[in-house]
Structures are given as structure tokens and as C-alpha cells.
Amino acid sequence: MKGKWIFAVVMVAYYELVVGSSSFFGKGDQVVRVSCTEEQAAVIEDQWHRGEMDLDLWVDAIPRSGEFDIRVSDDAREWLEHIGVKVTTKIADVTAVVKAERERLAKRPRADPTDPVAWFSDYRTWEEIQEFVTTMAAEYPDLAQVKEIGTTYYGLPIRGLVMSGEGDPAAKPQVVLNGLQHAREWISGATMQYISYSLLSNYTTNSTVREMLDHFTFSIFPVINGDGYNYTWTERRLWRKNLAPAPNGEDCKGVDINRNWGYRFDTGGASDRPCSDTYHGPYAFSEPENSAIANYVTNLPNALCYCDVHAYSQLWMSPWSSRRILPKNYLTQVECAKEATAALASVFGTEFDVGNTYRIIYEASGGSNDYTYGDVDVIYSFAIELRDTGEYGFLLPAEQIIPSGLEFFQAIMAMTEYFVKQGY
């Protein structure tokens, strides 16, 4: 009990420190949706990569549709309008939204990971997520064990749960999911916790879940980028990258670890500028975070499925991200994704688009699912973007954690049922 009180005092002091800090909010005051021509998009992208204007793209790269969201300052919005870009306000005051979120988080009571209503009523710190992982393994020792696969740049452990029912876990088809490669995408980490809890808590009462865990082994890692995730709680809520120092003593820090994987590294859709949000790093697998999950999947026997879970846009994407051509397993990948997203939509009507990344949105080299498919032969390698489509973007209200978890769990169940039908 004494330890819990010490933790509470520390957290109160922590929130008093960060709420209202000017460095906490980062640049830009509003999020706008722009609709632009190809020529205008090229100008915006050039300014974004240069980092000379307050432009924070809320997409990994400018999509082929020419419609996307940007966080901007008043001056940057004026510049966009000056060059003839159509601009529509999505979030009028980002600072106010983030401040309100922080004030709410500072007041929330401490929750027990075994109480799903309380636990999933709000987002959790990195420390709390570690508590969740440890607690689940302790509560369900016959089904789950903690797995540490590496550490972040600053030494935080990258931990998750390996979950399996009856039978040898290593002999079963393996399904791997991870969240929070990108630090600001909080809903991805919360949803990974929800899926883990749902698998474990329903094993004895739900025959479908029991069959899933008896037939497959699930490895779920809620937070890959722990350094960056902590930074979104203490300094800049909308930070994306890890916190690796910039090369050659430059001022900017951080690498986009989802541009740092080894398949077709630095062949397009990534930046060589350290100040860019899509900076790919000095070389492939230079970063410990993505290297850890890549090594885990690479050395996993019977790896069948890898899902790299992000937010936002409501997309379920297959390889390739870095190549115009379609992969040889495209038809089965898309068929699987369509069954999963149909099940997802059956819960609340949330619609996901399905397709390969290059064609559905943009080119992006050095990504996770291209590597797991192209170099490791994991047939069902997906990059998934959760809720929403831009009303809240990266600032998705906590009230949507449980709905996101419920619908995504239905998708995972449908996906594994598809695998069984395919003979796995």
C-alpha cells in the first residue's frame, strides 16, 4: 500500500509539472484538412521536409487523393490559403484540446488492470501499461507470459504478452500485433491492451476465443516506442518519432522507426532530413525499437500474421508500401482483410478501407509490413490504421477506447477464422 501512495504523489507532481508547460504543446494551433493539386502538394511536402514552417502533417506522407490533415499555426494556414489550397478547419484549437486532456488525466483515479471498465475508461502511461502486462501474466499464468524483446534508445524494456491455450505454443501458427511505433497514436496502445485482456478473460467462457488460443499463439506488444510515448505525456503530445539524437550534432532528434525497417530502405516516401517527421535514420535498423520487434518476428517459428497497428484513418493495408506492383499473395491478403473489416463494421458500423499501402494512400519505404512480408515471408502482414477519419485524429477521446477495442477484437476473431478456413 505504501508503494502505491508514493506512486500517486509522484504522479501528482508529474502532472503539475507538465500541464501548462509551453514546450508540452509543440507547434501549431489548429488542424485543417487541405484539398490540393499535385503541384500544390509538392510545394507543401517540400516545406514540410525543410521544417521551415509550422506544418505538421497528420499523415505519414501526402496521399494520392490530395486530401489530408495538417496541424498548422495561423501563419502557416495563411500561407496555404495564399498558394490557393482549399482549407477546412477540423480542430480549431489544438492547444485547448490537449490542455483539457491533460487536466482530465491529472484528476483521474488510479485504476486496477483487472477492472476493464475502469482501466479502459482512459489512456494509460507507459508505467501503467507495464503494470497491465505484468498483472495479466499473473492473473492468467496458464495462458500468458511476459515477453521482453529488447529496449528503447534510453533503455526502457519493450514488453508484451505471449498468449496461448492448450498445446505447445511454439508449434502453433503465430500471430503478432504491436502498437505505438508512432508515439502520438495513443489509441493503438490502448487497443492492444484491450485485445490482450479480451483473449485472456474470455478463454473459459467464450468457445470462439478458446478455439483461437488453442489453435494460435498470440504475441501482443502494446508499446514499441516507449521513449517517444513518454515524451508525448511529458513534453509534446503530438510527437511521432523515437528520441534518438540527431546525427552530426544537429538540433533535431528522433527517427521515424516505421521508415527504418530493412526492406527497400530509403527508396521513397521517407526523408533524409533529421528534422522531418519521416526521417528514416542513418541506415536500416539503426534504431533499437523496430529492430527488437523485427528480430522477434524473424526468429519466430511458424509466423503467420503480423499486424502493425496505428492511427488514424480507418485503413487495413497489405504490402507493398514501397512498390507499385502487387504482391503475389495479394488476393488472399485482401480477402482476409475484407473479412476482418466486415466483422469490425458489424459492431458499430465503422468502415475501413482495404488495399495495399502504395495504391490506397502513398509510397512509404522502410515500413514494417513490407519487411515482414518481403524478407521474413509472413504472408498476412498488415499495417492497420484505427479510428477515426479526422474528426479528432490523434486526439481521439478516451470514450472511444472501448468501442475501438470491441470492434477490433471482432476483426481479430474473423481474421483467425479466415486462417483456419485456409488450412492453417
Short mmCIF file of N, CA, C and O in Angstrom, two decimals, residues 84-182:
data_model
loop_
_atom_site.label_atom_id
_atom_site.label_comp_id
_atom_site.label_asym_id
_atom_site.label_seq_id
_atom_site.Cartn_x
_atom_site.Cartn_y
_atom_site.Cartn_z
N GLY A 84 -3.35 29.04 -52.75
CA GLY A 84 -4.55 28.55 -53.41
C GLY A 84 -5.08 27.22 -52.94
O GLY A 84 -5.93 26.62 -53.59
N VAL A 85 -4.60 26.74 -51.77
CA VAL A 85 -5.06 25.45 -51.25
C VAL A 85 -6.39 25.64 -50.52
O VAL A 85 -6.56 26.58 -49.75
N LYS A 86 -7.33 24.74 -50.79
CA LYS A 86 -8.60 24.75 -50.07
C LYS A 86 -8.37 24.24 -48.67
O LYS A 86 -7.83 23.14 -48.46
N VAL A 87 -8.79 25.00 -47.65
CA VAL A 87 -8.52 24.68 -46.25
C VAL A 87 -9.84 24.65 -45.47
O VAL A 87 -10.63 25.59 -45.54
N THR A 88 -10.05 23.56 -44.72
CA THR A 88 -11.23 23.42 -43.88
C THR A 88 -10.79 23.09 -42.46
O THR A 88 -9.98 22.18 -42.26
N THR A 89 -11.30 23.79 -41.49
CA THR A 89 -10.92 23.56 -40.09
C THR A 89 -11.50 22.26 -39.57
O THR A 89 -12.69 22.00 -39.71
N LYS A 90 -10.65 21.44 -38.96
CA LYS A 90 -11.09 20.20 -38.30
C LYS A 90 -11.05 20.34 -36.78
O LYS A 90 -11.97 19.95 -36.09
N ILE A 91 -9.94 20.85 -36.25
CA ILE A 91 -9.82 21.13 -34.82
C ILE A 91 -9.36 22.58 -34.69
O ILE A 91 -8.25 22.93 -35.10
N ALA A 92 -10.21 23.42 -34.13
CA ALA A 92 -9.95 24.87 -34.14
C ALA A 92 -8.83 25.28 -33.19
O ALA A 92 -8.11 26.24 -33.46
N ASP A 93 -8.68 24.57 -32.08
CA ASP A 93 -7.70 24.96 -31.08
C ASP A 93 -7.07 23.70 -30.48
O ASP A 93 -7.59 23.14 -29.51
N VAL A 94 -5.98 23.27 -31.04
CA VAL A 94 -5.31 22.06 -30.58
C VAL A 94 -4.81 22.22 -29.15
O VAL A 94 -4.94 21.32 -28.32
N THR A 95 -4.27 23.38 -28.84
CA THR A 95 -3.75 23.62 -27.50
C THR A 95 -4.84 23.42 -26.45
O THR A 95 -4.61 22.79 -25.41
N ALA A 96 -6.03 23.93 -26.72
CA ALA A 96 -7.13 23.79 -25.76
C ALA A 96 -7.53 22.33 -25.58
O ALA A 96 -7.80 21.88 -24.46
N VAL A 97 -7.54 21.56 -26.68
CA VAL A 97 -7.91 20.16 -26.60
C VAL A 97 -6.89 19.38 -25.79
O VAL A 97 -7.23 18.57 -24.92
N VAL A 98 -5.61 19.63 -26.05
CA VAL A 98 -4.56 18.91 -25.33
C VAL A 98 -4.55 19.31 -23.85
O VAL A 98 -4.40 18.46 -22.97
N LYS A 99 -4.73 20.59 -23.58
CA LYS A 99 -4.75 21.04 -22.19
C LYS A 99 -5.91 20.40 -21.43
O LYS A 99 -5.74 19.94 -20.28
N ALA A 100 -7.07 20.33 -22.05
CA ALA A 100 -8.23 19.69 -21.40
C ALA A 100 -7.97 18.21 -21.16
O ALA A 100 -8.34 17.67 -20.10
N GLU A 101 -7.32 17.55 -22.12
CA GLU A 101 -6.97 16.14 -21.94
C GLU A 101 -6.05 15.97 -20.76
O GLU A 101 -6.24 15.08 -19.92
N ARG A 102 -5.04 16.83 -20.66
CA ARG A 102 -4.07 16.72 -19.58
C ARG A 102 -4.70 16.98 -18.21
O ARG A 102 -4.40 16.32 -17.23
N GLU A 103 -5.56 17.97 -18.15
CA GLU A 103 -6.22 18.27 -16.89
C GLU A 103 -7.11 17.10 -16.45
O GLU A 103 -7.18 16.78 -15.26
N ARG A 104 -7.76 16.47 -17.41
CA ARG A 104 -8.58 15.30 -17.08
C ARG A 104 -7.71 14.15 -16.58
O ARG A 104 -8.02 13.50 -15.58
N LEU A 105 -6.61 13.89 -17.26
CA LEU A 105 -5.72 12.81 -16.87
C LEU A 105 -5.12 13.04 -15.49
O LEU A 105 -4.90 12.10 -14.72
N ALA A 106 -4.87 14.31 -15.16
CA ALA A 106 -4.29 14.62 -13.85
C ALA A 106 -5.25 14.31 -12.72
O ALA A 106 -4.82 14.04 -11.59
N LYS A 107 -6.53 14.32 -13.00
CA LYS A 107 -7.55 14.12 -11.96
C LYS A 107 -8.09 12.69 -11.90
O LYS A 107 -8.79 12.34 -10.95
N ARG A 108 -7.77 11.89 -12.89
CA ARG A 108 -8.40 10.56 -12.93
C ARG A 108 -7.88 9.68 -11.79
O ARG A 108 -6.70 9.74 -11.43
N PRO A 109 -8.73 8.85 -11.23
CA PRO A 109 -8.29 7.95 -10.16
C PRO A 109 -7.43 6.81 -10.72
O PRO A 109 -7.52 6.49 -11.91
N ARG A 110 -6.64 6.25 -9.86
CA ARG A 110 -5.82 5.11 -10.27
C ARG A 110 -6.73 3.91 -10.50
O ARG A 110 -7.70 3.69 -9.76
N ALA A 111 -6.45 3.13 -11.54
CA ALA A 111 -7.31 2.00 -11.90
C ALA A 111 -6.58 0.68 -11.73
O ALA A 111 -5.35 0.61 -11.74
N ASP A 112 -7.37 -0.37 -11.56
CA ASP A 112 -6.87 -1.73 -11.45
C ASP A 112 -6.93 -2.38 -12.83
O ASP A 112 -8.00 -2.39 -13.46
N PRO A 113 -5.82 -2.93 -13.34
CA PRO A 113 -5.85 -3.56 -14.67
C PRO A 113 -6.85 -4.70 -14.80
O PRO A 113 -7.25 -5.05 -15.92
N THR A 114 -7.26 -5.29 -13.67
CA THR A 114 -8.24 -6.39 -13.74
C THR A 114 -9.68 -5.89 -13.80
O THR A 114 -10.60 -6.70 -13.92
N ASP A 115 -9.87 -4.58 -13.70
CA ASP A 115 -11.20 -3.98 -13.80
C ASP A 115 -11.30 -3.30 -15.16
O ASP A 115 -10.88 -2.16 -15.32
N PRO A 116 -11.86 -3.98 -16.17
CA PRO A 116 -11.82 -3.44 -17.53
C PRO A 116 -12.59 -2.13 -17.70
O PRO A 116 -12.17 -1.27 -18.47
N VAL A 117 -13.69 -1.97 -16.98
CA VAL A 117 -14.46 -0.73 -17.11
C VAL A 117 -13.63 0.46 -16.67
O VAL A 117 -13.58 1.50 -17.34
N ALA A 118 -12.95 0.32 -15.55
CA ALA A 118 -12.11 1.40 -15.05
C ALA A 118 -10.84 1.56 -15.89
O ALA A 118 -10.47 2.68 -16.27
N TRP A 119 -10.18 0.44 -16.18
CA TRP A 119 -8.90 0.52 -16.88
C TRP A 119 -9.04 1.13 -18.27
O TRP A 119 -8.24 1.98 -18.67
N PHE A 120 -10.04 0.72 -19.00
CA PHE A 120 -10.21 1.19 -20.37
C PHE A 120 -11.07 2.44 -20.47
O PHE A 120 -11.48 2.82 -21.56
N SER A 121 -11.30 3.08 -19.33
CA SER A 121 -12.02 4.35 -19.35
C SER A 121 -11.12 5.51 -19.74
O SER A 121 -11.61 6.60 -20.02
N ASP A 122 -9.80 5.25 -19.76
CA ASP A 122 -8.88 6.33 -20.12
C ASP A 122 -7.56 5.76 -20.62
O ASP A 122 -7.30 4.55 -20.52
N TYR A 123 -6.73 6.64 -21.15
CA TYR A 123 -5.41 6.23 -21.62
C TYR A 123 -4.48 6.04 -20.43
O TYR A 123 -4.68 6.61 -19.36
N ARG A 124 -3.46 5.22 -20.65
CA ARG A 124 -2.56 4.84 -19.57
C ARG A 124 -1.12 5.24 -19.90
O ARG A 124 -0.69 5.18 -21.04
N THR A 125 -0.38 5.63 -18.85
CA THR A 125 1.03 5.97 -19.01
C THR A 125 1.84 4.71 -19.37
O THR A 125 1.36 3.58 -19.24
N TRP A 126 3.09 4.93 -19.75
CA TRP A 126 3.97 3.80 -20.04
C TRP A 126 4.10 2.91 -18.80
O TRP A 126 4.04 1.68 -18.91
N GLU A 127 4.27 3.51 -17.64
CA GLU A 127 4.41 2.73 -16.41
C GLU A 127 3.16 1.90 -16.14
O GLU A 127 3.24 0.74 -15.73
N GLU A 128 2.00 2.49 -16.36
CA GLU A 128 0.77 1.76 -16.14
C GLU A 128 0.61 0.61 -17.13
O GLU A 128 0.12 -0.47 -16.78
N ILE A 129 1.04 0.81 -18.36
CA ILE A 129 0.95 -0.27 -19.34
C ILE A 129 1.86 -1.44 -18.94
O ILE A 129 1.50 -2.61 -19.12
N GLN A 130 3.01 -1.13 -18.37
CA GLN A 130 3.87 -2.20 -17.86
C GLN A 130 3.20 -2.95 -16.73
O GLN A 130 3.30 -4.18 -16.61
N GLU A 131 2.50 -2.21 -15.88
CA GLU A 131 1.73 -2.84 -14.81
C GLU A 131 0.65 -3.76 -15.39
O GLU A 131 0.43 -4.87 -14.89
N PHE A 132 0.00 -3.30 -16.45
CA PHE A 132 -1.03 -4.12 -17.10
C PHE A 132 -0.43 -5.44 -17.60
O PHE A 132 -1.00 -6.52 -17.36
N VAL A 133 0.69 -5.36 -18.28
CA VAL A 133 1.33 -6.56 -18.82
C VAL A 133 1.67 -7.54 -17.69
O VAL A 133 1.38 -8.75 -17.76
N THR A 134 2.29 -7.03 -16.63
CA THR A 134 2.67 -7.88 -15.51
C THR A 134 1.45 -8.49 -14.83
O THR A 134 1.43 -9.69 -14.49
N THR A 135 0.41 -7.69 -14.66
CA THR A 135 -0.80 -8.16 -13.99
C THR A 135 -1.51 -9.24 -14.78
O THR A 135 -1.98 -10.24 -14.22
N MET A 136 -1.60 -9.05 -16.09
CA MET A 136 -2.28 -10.06 -16.91
C MET A 136 -1.57 -11.41 -16.84
O MET A 136 -2.21 -12.46 -16.76
N ALA A 137 -0.24 -11.39 -16.86
CA ALA A 137 0.51 -12.65 -16.77
C ALA A 137 0.30 -13.31 -15.41
O ALA A 137 0.22 -14.54 -15.31
N ALA A 138 0.17 -12.48 -14.36
CA ALA A 138 -0.05 -13.03 -13.02
C ALA A 138 -1.47 -13.55 -12.84
O ALA A 138 -1.69 -14.57 -12.17
N GLU A 139 -2.43 -12.88 -13.45
CA GLU A 139 -3.83 -13.28 -13.33
C GLU A 139 -4.15 -14.53 -14.15
O GLU A 139 -5.03 -15.31 -13.79
N TYR A 140 -3.43 -14.71 -15.25
CA TYR A 140 -3.70 -15.83 -16.17
C TYR A 140 -2.41 -16.60 -16.46
O TYR A 140 -1.94 -16.66 -17.60
N PRO A 141 -1.81 -17.19 -15.43
CA PRO A 141 -0.49 -17.82 -15.60
C PRO A 141 -0.50 -19.01 -16.54
O PRO A 141 0.55 -19.35 -17.11
N ASP A 142 -1.66 -19.66 -16.73
CA ASP A 142 -1.72 -20.81 -17.64
C ASP A 142 -1.87 -20.39 -19.09
O ASP A 142 -1.73 -21.23 -20.00
N LEU A 143 -2.15 -19.11 -19.32
CA LEU A 143 -2.40 -18.63 -20.68
C LEU A 143 -1.39 -17.62 -21.18
O LEU A 143 -1.20 -17.48 -22.39
N ALA A 144 -0.75 -16.90 -20.26
CA ALA A 144 0.07 -15.76 -20.68
C ALA A 144 1.40 -15.73 -19.96
O ALA A 144 1.51 -16.12 -18.78
N GLN A 145 2.40 -15.25 -20.67
CA GLN A 145 3.69 -14.98 -20.05
C GLN A 145 4.23 -13.67 -20.60
O GLN A 145 3.96 -13.30 -21.75
N VAL A 146 4.98 -12.97 -19.77
CA VAL A 146 5.59 -11.72 -20.19
C VAL A 146 6.78 -12.03 -21.10
O VAL A 146 7.59 -12.91 -20.81
N LYS A 147 6.87 -11.27 -22.17
CA LYS A 147 7.99 -11.42 -23.10
C LYS A 147 8.65 -10.07 -23.31
O LYS A 147 8.00 -9.11 -23.72
N GLU A 148 9.94 -9.98 -22.98
CA GLU A 148 10.72 -8.78 -23.26
C GLU A 148 11.60 -9.03 -24.47
O GLU A 148 12.38 -9.98 -24.49
N ILE A 149 11.48 -8.17 -25.47
CA ILE A 149 12.17 -8.41 -26.74
C ILE A 149 13.31 -7.45 -27.00
O ILE A 149 14.03 -7.59 -28.00
N GLY A 150 13.50 -6.48 -26.13
CA GLY A 150 14.58 -5.52 -26.33
C GLY A 150 14.35 -4.29 -25.48
O GLY A 150 13.51 -4.28 -24.57
N THR A 151 15.11 -3.25 -25.77
CA THR A 151 14.97 -1.99 -25.04
C THR A 151 14.96 -0.82 -26.03
O THR A 151 15.42 -0.94 -27.17
N THR A 152 14.46 0.32 -25.58
CA THR A 152 14.46 1.53 -26.39
C THR A 152 15.83 2.19 -26.34
O THR A 152 16.74 1.72 -25.64
N TYR A 153 15.98 3.29 -27.06
CA TYR A 153 17.25 4.00 -27.07
C TYR A 153 17.69 4.36 -25.64
O TYR A 153 18.86 4.24 -25.29
N TYR A 154 16.74 4.79 -24.82
CA TYR A 154 17.06 5.17 -23.45
C TYR A 154 16.86 4.05 -22.44
O TYR A 154 16.81 4.29 -21.23
N GLY A 155 16.74 2.83 -22.92
CA GLY A 155 16.80 1.67 -22.04
C GLY A 155 15.49 1.18 -21.47
O GLY A 155 15.50 0.30 -20.59
N LEU A 156 14.36 1.69 -21.93
CA LEU A 156 13.08 1.16 -21.45
C LEU A 156 12.84 -0.22 -22.05
O LEU A 156 13.05 -0.42 -23.25
N PRO A 157 12.37 -1.17 -21.26
CA PRO A 157 12.10 -2.50 -21.81
C PRO A 157 10.91 -2.47 -22.76
O PRO A 157 9.93 -1.77 -22.52
N ILE A 158 11.00 -3.24 -23.82
CA ILE A 158 9.90 -3.42 -24.76
C ILE A 158 9.26 -4.76 -24.42
O ILE A 158 9.81 -5.82 -24.71
N ARG A 159 8.10 -4.71 -23.77
CA ARG A 159 7.49 -5.90 -23.20
C ARG A 159 6.09 -6.10 -23.74
O ARG A 159 5.40 -5.15 -24.10
N GLY A 160 5.70 -7.35 -23.78
CA GLY A 160 4.34 -7.69 -24.17
C GLY A 160 3.95 -9.02 -23.60
O GLY A 160 4.63 -9.57 -22.71
N LEU A 161 2.86 -9.56 -24.10
CA LEU A 161 2.33 -10.83 -23.62
C LEU A 161 2.33 -11.86 -24.74
O LEU A 161 1.90 -11.56 -25.87
N VAL A 162 2.80 -13.06 -24.45
CA VAL A 162 2.65 -14.21 -25.33
C VAL A 162 1.54 -15.06 -24.75
O VAL A 162 1.62 -15.50 -23.59
N MET A 163 0.48 -15.28 -25.54
CA MET A 163 -0.73 -15.92 -25.04
C MET A 163 -1.09 -17.13 -25.87
O MET A 163 -1.13 -17.06 -27.10
N SER A 164 -1.37 -18.23 -25.18
CA SER A 164 -1.70 -19.47 -25.86
C SER A 164 -2.47 -20.38 -24.90
O SER A 164 -2.24 -20.34 -23.69
N GLY A 165 -3.39 -21.17 -25.45
CA GLY A 165 -4.15 -22.11 -24.65
C GLY A 165 -3.49 -23.48 -24.62
O GLY A 165 -2.27 -23.60 -24.48
N GLU A 166 -4.28 -24.52 -24.78
CA GLU A 166 -3.76 -25.87 -24.73
C GLU A 166 -2.83 -26.14 -25.91
O GLU A 166 -3.05 -25.66 -27.02
N GLY A 167 -1.79 -26.95 -25.66
CA GLY A 167 -0.85 -27.30 -26.70
C GLY A 167 0.44 -26.51 -26.60
O GLY A 167 0.55 -25.54 -25.84
N ASP A 168 1.42 -26.92 -27.38
CA ASP A 168 2.74 -26.29 -27.39
C ASP A 168 2.65 -24.94 -28.10
O ASP A 168 2.37 -24.89 -29.30
N PRO A 169 2.89 -23.82 -27.40
CA PRO A 169 2.78 -22.51 -28.04
C PRO A 169 3.68 -22.35 -29.27
O PRO A 169 3.29 -21.71 -30.25
N ALA A 170 4.87 -22.93 -29.23
CA ALA A 170 5.82 -22.76 -30.33
C ALA A 170 5.41 -23.52 -31.58
O ALA A 170 5.85 -23.20 -32.69
N ALA A 171 4.58 -24.56 -31.41
CA ALA A 171 4.18 -25.38 -32.55
C ALA A 171 2.98 -24.81 -33.30
O ALA A 171 2.66 -25.29 -34.38
N LYS A 172 2.35 -23.81 -32.75
CA LYS A 172 1.14 -23.26 -33.36
C LYS A 172 1.47 -22.14 -34.35
O LYS A 172 2.54 -21.52 -34.27
N PRO A 173 0.55 -21.82 -35.26
CA PRO A 173 0.72 -20.61 -36.09
C PRO A 173 0.77 -19.39 -35.17
O PRO A 173 0.02 -19.28 -34.21
N GLN A 174 1.68 -18.48 -35.51
CA GLN A 174 1.94 -17.33 -34.65
C GLN A 174 1.30 -16.07 -35.22
O GLN A 174 1.44 -15.76 -36.41
N VAL A 175 0.62 -15.32 -34.36
CA VAL A 175 0.02 -14.04 -34.72
C VAL A 175 0.64 -12.97 -33.83
O VAL A 175 0.60 -13.08 -32.60
N VAL A 176 1.24 -11.95 -34.43
CA VAL A 176 1.94 -10.90 -33.69
C VAL A 176 1.27 -9.56 -33.97
O VAL A 176 1.00 -9.22 -35.14
N LEU A 177 0.98 -8.81 -32.92
CA LEU A 177 0.45 -7.47 -33.05
C LEU A 177 1.26 -6.51 -32.19
O LEU A 177 1.74 -6.88 -31.11
N ASN A 178 1.43 -5.30 -32.68
CA ASN A 178 2.07 -4.27 -31.85
C ASN A 178 1.40 -2.92 -32.09
O ASN A 178 0.81 -2.67 -33.13
N GLY A 179 1.50 -2.09 -31.08
CA GLY A 179 1.03 -0.71 -31.17
C GLY A 179 2.15 0.26 -30.89
O GLY A 179 3.26 -0.12 -30.52
N LEU A 180 1.85 1.53 -31.09
CA LEU A 180 2.71 2.63 -30.70
C LEU A 180 4.14 2.54 -31.23
O LEU A 180 5.10 2.79 -30.52
N GLN A 181 4.27 2.24 -32.52
CA GLN A 181 5.53 2.58 -33.18
C GLN A 181 5.62 4.10 -33.25
O GLN A 181 6.71 4.66 -33.10
N HIS A 182 4.50 4.73 -33.53
CA HIS A 182 4.44 6.19 -33.55
C HIS A 182 3.83 6.68 -32.24
O HIS A 182 2.73 6.30 -31.86
#
